[in-house]
mmCIF file of N, CA and C in Angstrom:
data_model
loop_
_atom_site.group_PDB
_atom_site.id
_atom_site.type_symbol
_atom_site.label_atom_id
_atom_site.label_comp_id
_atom_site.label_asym_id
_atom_site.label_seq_id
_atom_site.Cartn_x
_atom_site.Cartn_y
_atom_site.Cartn_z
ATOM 1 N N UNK A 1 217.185 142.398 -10.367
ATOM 2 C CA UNK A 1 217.101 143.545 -11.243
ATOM 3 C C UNK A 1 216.624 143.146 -12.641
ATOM 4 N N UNK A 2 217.259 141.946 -13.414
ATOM 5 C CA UNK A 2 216.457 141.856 -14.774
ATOM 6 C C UNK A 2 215.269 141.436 -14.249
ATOM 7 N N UNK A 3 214.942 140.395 -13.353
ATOM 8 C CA UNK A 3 213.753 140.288 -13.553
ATOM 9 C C UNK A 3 212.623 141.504 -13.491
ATOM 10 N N UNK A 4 212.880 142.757 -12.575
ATOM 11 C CA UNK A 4 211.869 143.488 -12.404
ATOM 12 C C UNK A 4 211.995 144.202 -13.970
ATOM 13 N N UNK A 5 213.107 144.392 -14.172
ATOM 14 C CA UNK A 5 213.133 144.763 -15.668
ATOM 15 C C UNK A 5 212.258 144.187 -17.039
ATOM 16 N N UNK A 6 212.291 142.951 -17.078
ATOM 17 C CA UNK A 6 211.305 141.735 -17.964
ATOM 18 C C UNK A 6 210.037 142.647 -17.307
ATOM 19 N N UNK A 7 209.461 142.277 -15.730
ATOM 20 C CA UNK A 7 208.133 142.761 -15.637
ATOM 21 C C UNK A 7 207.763 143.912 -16.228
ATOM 22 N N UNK A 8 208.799 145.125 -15.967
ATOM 23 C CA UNK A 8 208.276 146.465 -16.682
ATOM 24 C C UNK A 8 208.227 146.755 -18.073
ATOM 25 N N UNK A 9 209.140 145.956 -18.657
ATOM 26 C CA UNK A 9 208.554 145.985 -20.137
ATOM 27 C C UNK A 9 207.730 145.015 -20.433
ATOM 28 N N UNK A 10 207.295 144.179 -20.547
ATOM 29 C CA UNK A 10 205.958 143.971 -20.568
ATOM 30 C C UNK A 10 204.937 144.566 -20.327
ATOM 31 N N UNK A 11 204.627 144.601 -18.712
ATOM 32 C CA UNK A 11 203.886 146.299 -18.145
ATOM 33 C C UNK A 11 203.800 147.285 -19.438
ATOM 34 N N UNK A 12 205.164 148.077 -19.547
ATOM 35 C CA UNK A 12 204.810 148.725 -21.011
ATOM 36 C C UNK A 12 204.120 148.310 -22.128
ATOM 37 N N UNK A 13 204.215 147.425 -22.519
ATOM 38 C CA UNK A 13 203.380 146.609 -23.517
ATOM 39 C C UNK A 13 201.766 146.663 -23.441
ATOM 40 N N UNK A 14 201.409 146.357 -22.146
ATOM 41 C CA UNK A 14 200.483 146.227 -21.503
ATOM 42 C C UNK A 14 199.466 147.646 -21.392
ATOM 43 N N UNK A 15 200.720 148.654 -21.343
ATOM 44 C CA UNK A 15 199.803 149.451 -20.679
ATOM 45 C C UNK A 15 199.927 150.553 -22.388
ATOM 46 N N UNK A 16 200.634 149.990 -22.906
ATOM 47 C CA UNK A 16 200.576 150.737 -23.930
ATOM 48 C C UNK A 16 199.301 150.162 -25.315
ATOM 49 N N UNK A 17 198.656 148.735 -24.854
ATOM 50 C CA UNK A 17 197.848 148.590 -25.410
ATOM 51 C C UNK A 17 196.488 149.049 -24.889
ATOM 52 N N UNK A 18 196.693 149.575 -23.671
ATOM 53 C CA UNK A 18 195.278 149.632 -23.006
ATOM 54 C C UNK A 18 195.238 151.291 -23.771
ATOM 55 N N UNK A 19 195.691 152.188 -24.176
ATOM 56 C CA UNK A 19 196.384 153.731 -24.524
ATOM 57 C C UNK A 19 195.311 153.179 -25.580
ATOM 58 N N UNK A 20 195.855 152.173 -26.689
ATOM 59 C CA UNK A 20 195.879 152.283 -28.375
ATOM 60 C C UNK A 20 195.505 151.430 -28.431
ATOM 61 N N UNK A 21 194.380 150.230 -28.184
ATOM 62 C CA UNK A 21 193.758 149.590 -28.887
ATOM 63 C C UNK A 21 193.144 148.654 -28.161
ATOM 64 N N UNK A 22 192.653 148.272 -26.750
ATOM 65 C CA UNK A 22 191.815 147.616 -25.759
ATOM 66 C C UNK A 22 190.266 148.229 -26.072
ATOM 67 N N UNK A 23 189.435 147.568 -26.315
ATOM 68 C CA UNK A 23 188.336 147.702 -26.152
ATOM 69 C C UNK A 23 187.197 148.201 -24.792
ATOM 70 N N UNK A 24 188.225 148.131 -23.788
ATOM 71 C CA UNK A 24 187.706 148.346 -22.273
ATOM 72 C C UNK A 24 188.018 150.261 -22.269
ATOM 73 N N UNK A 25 188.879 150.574 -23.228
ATOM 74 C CA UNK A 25 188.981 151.591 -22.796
ATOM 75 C C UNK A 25 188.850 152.664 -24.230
ATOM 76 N N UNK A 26 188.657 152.045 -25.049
ATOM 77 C CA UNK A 26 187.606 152.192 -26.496
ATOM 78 C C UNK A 26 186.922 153.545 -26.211
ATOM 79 N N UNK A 27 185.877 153.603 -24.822
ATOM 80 C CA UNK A 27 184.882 155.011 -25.090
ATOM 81 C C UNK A 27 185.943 156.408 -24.390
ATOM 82 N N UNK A 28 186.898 155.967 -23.790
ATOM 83 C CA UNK A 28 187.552 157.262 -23.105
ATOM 84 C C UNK A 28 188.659 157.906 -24.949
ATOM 85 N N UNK A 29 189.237 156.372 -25.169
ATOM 86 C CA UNK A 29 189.788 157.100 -26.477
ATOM 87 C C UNK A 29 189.101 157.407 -27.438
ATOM 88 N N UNK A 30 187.708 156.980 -28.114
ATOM 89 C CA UNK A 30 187.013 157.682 -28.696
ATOM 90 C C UNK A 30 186.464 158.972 -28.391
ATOM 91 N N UNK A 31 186.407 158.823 -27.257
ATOM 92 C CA UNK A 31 185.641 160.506 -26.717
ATOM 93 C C UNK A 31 186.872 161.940 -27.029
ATOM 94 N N UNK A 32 188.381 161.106 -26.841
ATOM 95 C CA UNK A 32 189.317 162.848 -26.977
ATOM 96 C C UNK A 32 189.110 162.436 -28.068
ATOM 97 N N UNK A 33 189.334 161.687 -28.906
ATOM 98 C CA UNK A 33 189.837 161.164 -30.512
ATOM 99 C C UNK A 33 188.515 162.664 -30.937
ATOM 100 N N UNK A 34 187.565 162.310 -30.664
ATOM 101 C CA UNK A 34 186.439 163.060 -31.399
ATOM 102 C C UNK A 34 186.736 164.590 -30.953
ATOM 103 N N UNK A 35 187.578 165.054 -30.231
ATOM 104 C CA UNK A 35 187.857 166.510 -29.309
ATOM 105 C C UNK A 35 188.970 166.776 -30.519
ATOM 106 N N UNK A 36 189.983 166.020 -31.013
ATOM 107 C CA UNK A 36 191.051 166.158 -31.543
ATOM 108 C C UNK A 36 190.683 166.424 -33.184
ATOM 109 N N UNK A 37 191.258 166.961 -34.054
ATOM 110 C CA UNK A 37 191.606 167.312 -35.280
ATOM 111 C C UNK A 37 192.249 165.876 -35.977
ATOM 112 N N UNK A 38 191.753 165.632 -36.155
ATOM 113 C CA UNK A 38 192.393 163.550 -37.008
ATOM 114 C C UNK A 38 193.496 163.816 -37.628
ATOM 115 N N UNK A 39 194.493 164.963 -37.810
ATOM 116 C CA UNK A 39 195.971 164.529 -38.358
ATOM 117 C C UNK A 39 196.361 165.249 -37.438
ATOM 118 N N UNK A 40 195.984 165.277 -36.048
ATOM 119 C CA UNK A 40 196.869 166.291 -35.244
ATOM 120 C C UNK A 40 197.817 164.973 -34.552
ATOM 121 N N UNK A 41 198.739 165.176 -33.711
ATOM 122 C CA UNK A 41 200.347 164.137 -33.752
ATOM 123 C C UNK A 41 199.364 163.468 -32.189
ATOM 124 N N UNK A 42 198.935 164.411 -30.948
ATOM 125 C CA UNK A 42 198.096 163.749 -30.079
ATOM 126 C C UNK A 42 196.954 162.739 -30.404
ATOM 127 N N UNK A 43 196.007 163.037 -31.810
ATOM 128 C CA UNK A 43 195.417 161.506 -32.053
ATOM 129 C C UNK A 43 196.013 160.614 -32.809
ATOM 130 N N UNK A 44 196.765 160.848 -33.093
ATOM 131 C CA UNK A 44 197.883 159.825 -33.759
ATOM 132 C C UNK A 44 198.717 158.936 -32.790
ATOM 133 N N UNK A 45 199.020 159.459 -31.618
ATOM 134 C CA UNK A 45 199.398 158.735 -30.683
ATOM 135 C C UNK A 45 199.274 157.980 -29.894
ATOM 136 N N UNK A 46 197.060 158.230 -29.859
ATOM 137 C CA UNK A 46 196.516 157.570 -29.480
ATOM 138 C C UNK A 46 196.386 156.106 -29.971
ATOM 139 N N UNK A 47 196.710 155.886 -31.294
ATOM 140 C CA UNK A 47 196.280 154.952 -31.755
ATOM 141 C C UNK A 47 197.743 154.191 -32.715
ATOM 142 N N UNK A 48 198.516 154.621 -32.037
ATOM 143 C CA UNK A 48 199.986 154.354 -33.007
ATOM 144 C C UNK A 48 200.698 153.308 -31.271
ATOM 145 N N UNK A 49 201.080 152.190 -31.749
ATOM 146 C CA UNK A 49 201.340 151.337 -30.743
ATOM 147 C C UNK A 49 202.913 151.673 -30.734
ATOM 148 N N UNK A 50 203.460 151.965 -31.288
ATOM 149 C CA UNK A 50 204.819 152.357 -31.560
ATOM 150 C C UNK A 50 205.050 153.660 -30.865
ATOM 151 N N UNK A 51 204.710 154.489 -31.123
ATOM 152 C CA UNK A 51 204.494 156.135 -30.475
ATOM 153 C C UNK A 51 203.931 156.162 -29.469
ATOM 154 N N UNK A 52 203.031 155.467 -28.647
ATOM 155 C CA UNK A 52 202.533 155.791 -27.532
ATOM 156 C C UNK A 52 203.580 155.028 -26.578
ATOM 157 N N UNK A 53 203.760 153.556 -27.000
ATOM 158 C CA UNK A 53 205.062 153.142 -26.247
ATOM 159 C C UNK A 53 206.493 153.351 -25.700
ATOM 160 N N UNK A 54 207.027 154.714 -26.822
ATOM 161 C CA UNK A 54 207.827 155.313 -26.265
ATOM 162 C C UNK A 54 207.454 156.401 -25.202
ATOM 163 N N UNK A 55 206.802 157.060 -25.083
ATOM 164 C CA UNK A 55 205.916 157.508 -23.820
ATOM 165 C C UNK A 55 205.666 157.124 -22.719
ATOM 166 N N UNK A 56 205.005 155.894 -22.979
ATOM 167 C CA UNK A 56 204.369 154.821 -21.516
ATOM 168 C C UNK A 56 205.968 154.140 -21.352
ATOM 169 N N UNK A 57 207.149 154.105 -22.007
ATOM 170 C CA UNK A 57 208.276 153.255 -21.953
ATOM 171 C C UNK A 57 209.140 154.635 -21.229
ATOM 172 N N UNK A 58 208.788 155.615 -21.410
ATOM 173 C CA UNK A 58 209.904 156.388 -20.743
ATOM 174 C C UNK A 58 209.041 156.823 -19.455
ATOM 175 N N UNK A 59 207.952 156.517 -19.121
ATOM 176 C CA UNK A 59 207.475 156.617 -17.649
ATOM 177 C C UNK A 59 207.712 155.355 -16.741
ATOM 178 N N UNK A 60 207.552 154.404 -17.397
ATOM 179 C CA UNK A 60 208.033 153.072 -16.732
ATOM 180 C C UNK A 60 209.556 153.258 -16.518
ATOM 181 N N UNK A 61 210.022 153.464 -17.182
ATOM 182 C CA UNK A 61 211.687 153.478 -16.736
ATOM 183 C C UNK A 61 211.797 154.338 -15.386
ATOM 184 N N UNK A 62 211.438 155.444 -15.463
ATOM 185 C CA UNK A 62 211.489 156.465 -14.359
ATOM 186 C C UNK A 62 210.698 156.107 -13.783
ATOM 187 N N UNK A 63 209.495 155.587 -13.024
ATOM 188 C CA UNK A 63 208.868 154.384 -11.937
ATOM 189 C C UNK A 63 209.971 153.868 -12.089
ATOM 190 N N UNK A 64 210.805 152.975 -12.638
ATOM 191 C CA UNK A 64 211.627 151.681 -12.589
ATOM 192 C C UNK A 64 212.860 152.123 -11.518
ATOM 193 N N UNK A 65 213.056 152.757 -11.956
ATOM 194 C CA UNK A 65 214.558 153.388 -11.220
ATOM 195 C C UNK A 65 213.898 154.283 -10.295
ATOM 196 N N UNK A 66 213.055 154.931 -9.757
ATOM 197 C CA UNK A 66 212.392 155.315 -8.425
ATOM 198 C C UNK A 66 211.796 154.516 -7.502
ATOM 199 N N UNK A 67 210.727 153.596 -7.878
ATOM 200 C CA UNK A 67 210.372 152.602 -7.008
ATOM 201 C C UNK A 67 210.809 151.145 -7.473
ATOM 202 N N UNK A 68 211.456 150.773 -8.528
ATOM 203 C CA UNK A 68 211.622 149.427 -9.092
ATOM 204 C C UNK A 68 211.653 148.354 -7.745
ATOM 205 N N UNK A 69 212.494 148.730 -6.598
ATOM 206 C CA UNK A 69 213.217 147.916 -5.550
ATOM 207 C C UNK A 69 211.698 147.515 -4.516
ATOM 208 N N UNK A 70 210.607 148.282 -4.495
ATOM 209 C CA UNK A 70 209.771 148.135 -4.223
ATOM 210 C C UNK A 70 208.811 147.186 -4.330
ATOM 211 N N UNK A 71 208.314 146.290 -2.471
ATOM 212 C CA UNK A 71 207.031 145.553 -3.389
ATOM 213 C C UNK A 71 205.703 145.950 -4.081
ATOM 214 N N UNK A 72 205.222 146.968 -4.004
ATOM 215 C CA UNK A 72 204.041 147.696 -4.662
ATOM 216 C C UNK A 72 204.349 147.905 -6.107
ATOM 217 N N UNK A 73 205.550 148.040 -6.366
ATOM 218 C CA UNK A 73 205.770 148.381 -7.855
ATOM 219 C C UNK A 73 206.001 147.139 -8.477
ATOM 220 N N UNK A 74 206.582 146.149 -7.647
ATOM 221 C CA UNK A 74 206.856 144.947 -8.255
ATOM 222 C C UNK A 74 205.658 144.619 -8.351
ATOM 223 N N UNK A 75 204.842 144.630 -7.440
ATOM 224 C CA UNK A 75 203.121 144.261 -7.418
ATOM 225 C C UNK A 75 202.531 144.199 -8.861
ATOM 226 N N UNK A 76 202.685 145.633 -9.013
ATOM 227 C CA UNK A 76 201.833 146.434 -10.114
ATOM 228 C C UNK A 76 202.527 146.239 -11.867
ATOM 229 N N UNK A 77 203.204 145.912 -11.716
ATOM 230 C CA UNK A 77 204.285 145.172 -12.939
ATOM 231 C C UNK A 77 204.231 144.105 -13.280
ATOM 232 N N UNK A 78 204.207 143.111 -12.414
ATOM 233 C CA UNK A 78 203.924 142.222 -12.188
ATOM 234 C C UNK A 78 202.549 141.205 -12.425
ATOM 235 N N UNK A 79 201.408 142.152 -12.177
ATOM 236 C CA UNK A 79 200.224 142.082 -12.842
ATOM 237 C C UNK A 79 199.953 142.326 -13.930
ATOM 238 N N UNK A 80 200.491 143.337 -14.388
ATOM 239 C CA UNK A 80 200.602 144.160 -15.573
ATOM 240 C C UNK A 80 201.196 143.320 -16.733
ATOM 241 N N UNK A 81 202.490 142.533 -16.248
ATOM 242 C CA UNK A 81 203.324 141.776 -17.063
ATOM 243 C C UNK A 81 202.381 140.319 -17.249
ATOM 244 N N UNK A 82 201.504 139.900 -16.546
ATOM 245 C CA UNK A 82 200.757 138.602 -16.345
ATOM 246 C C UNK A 82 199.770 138.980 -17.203
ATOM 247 N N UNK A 83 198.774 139.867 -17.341
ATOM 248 C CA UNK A 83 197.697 140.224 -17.742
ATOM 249 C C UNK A 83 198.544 140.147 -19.567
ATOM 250 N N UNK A 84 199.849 140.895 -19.750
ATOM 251 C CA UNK A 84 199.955 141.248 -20.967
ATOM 252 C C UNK A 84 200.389 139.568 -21.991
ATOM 253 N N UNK A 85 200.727 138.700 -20.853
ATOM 254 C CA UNK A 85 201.382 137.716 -21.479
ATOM 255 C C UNK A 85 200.177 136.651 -21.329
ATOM 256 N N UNK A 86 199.140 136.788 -20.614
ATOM 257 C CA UNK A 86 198.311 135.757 -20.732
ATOM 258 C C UNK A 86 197.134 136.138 -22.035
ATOM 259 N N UNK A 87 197.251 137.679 -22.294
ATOM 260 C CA UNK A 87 196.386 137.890 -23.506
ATOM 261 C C UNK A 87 197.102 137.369 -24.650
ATOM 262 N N UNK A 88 198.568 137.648 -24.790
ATOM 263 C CA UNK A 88 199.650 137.566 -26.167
ATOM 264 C C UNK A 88 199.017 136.371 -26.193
ATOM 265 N N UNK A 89 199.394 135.516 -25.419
ATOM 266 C CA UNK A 89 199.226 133.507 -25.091
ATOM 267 C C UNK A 89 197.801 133.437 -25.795
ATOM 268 N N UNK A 90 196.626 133.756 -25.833
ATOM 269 C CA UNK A 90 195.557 133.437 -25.937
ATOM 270 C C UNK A 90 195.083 133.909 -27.291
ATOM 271 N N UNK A 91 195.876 134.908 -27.469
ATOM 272 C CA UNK A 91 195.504 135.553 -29.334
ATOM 273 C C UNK A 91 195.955 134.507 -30.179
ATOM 274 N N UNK A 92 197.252 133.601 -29.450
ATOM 275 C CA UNK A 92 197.798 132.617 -30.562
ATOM 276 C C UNK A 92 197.355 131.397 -30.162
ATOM 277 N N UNK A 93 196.077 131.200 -29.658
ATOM 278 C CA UNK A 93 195.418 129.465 -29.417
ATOM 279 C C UNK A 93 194.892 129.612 -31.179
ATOM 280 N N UNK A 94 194.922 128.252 -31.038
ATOM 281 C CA UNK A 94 194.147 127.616 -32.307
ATOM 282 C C UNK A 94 192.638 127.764 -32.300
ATOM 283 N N UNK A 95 192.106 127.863 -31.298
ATOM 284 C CA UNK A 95 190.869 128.206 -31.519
ATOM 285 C C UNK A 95 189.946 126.754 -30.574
ATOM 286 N N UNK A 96 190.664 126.011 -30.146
ATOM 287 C CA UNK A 96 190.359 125.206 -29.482
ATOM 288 C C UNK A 96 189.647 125.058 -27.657
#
């Protein structure tokens, strides 16, 4: 149980950077960003790592406690948690 727990927050992490600030997904959030009114609370959320995470953190919980026990969810968390910790790892190389 903690461990699937560790995976899903991370996962959150993960998936809350892909929301607010990944470059892969840059033209889908620029495209509403430009639909939206710039002080409305929806583009603000887009781009607020704090605010979108409680969001993507209260859907992961509820996945967590519906499928947590699951290997597909462990799957998908799991990747999610790898992908988020091998980017953190790599922002802090020296440059070497």
């Amino acid at each position: 149980m903690t461990v699937t727990l560790i995976l899903t927050a991370l996962a959150t992490a993960r998936i809350t950077r892909l929301i607010t600030t990944d470059r892969i997904t840059q033209a889908p959030r620029h495209a509403i960003l430009r639909r939206l009114d710039e002080d409305s609370l929806l583009a603000y959320l887009l781009v607020c790592d704090w605010c979108a995470s409680v969001y993507v953190g209260a859907g992961a919980a509820g996945a967590w406690v519906l499928w947590g026990t699951t290997t597909a969810y462990l799957a998908v968390v799991a990747a999610l948690a790898f992908s988020y910790t091998a980017g953190f790892l790599a922002s802090r190389e020296s440059g070497e």
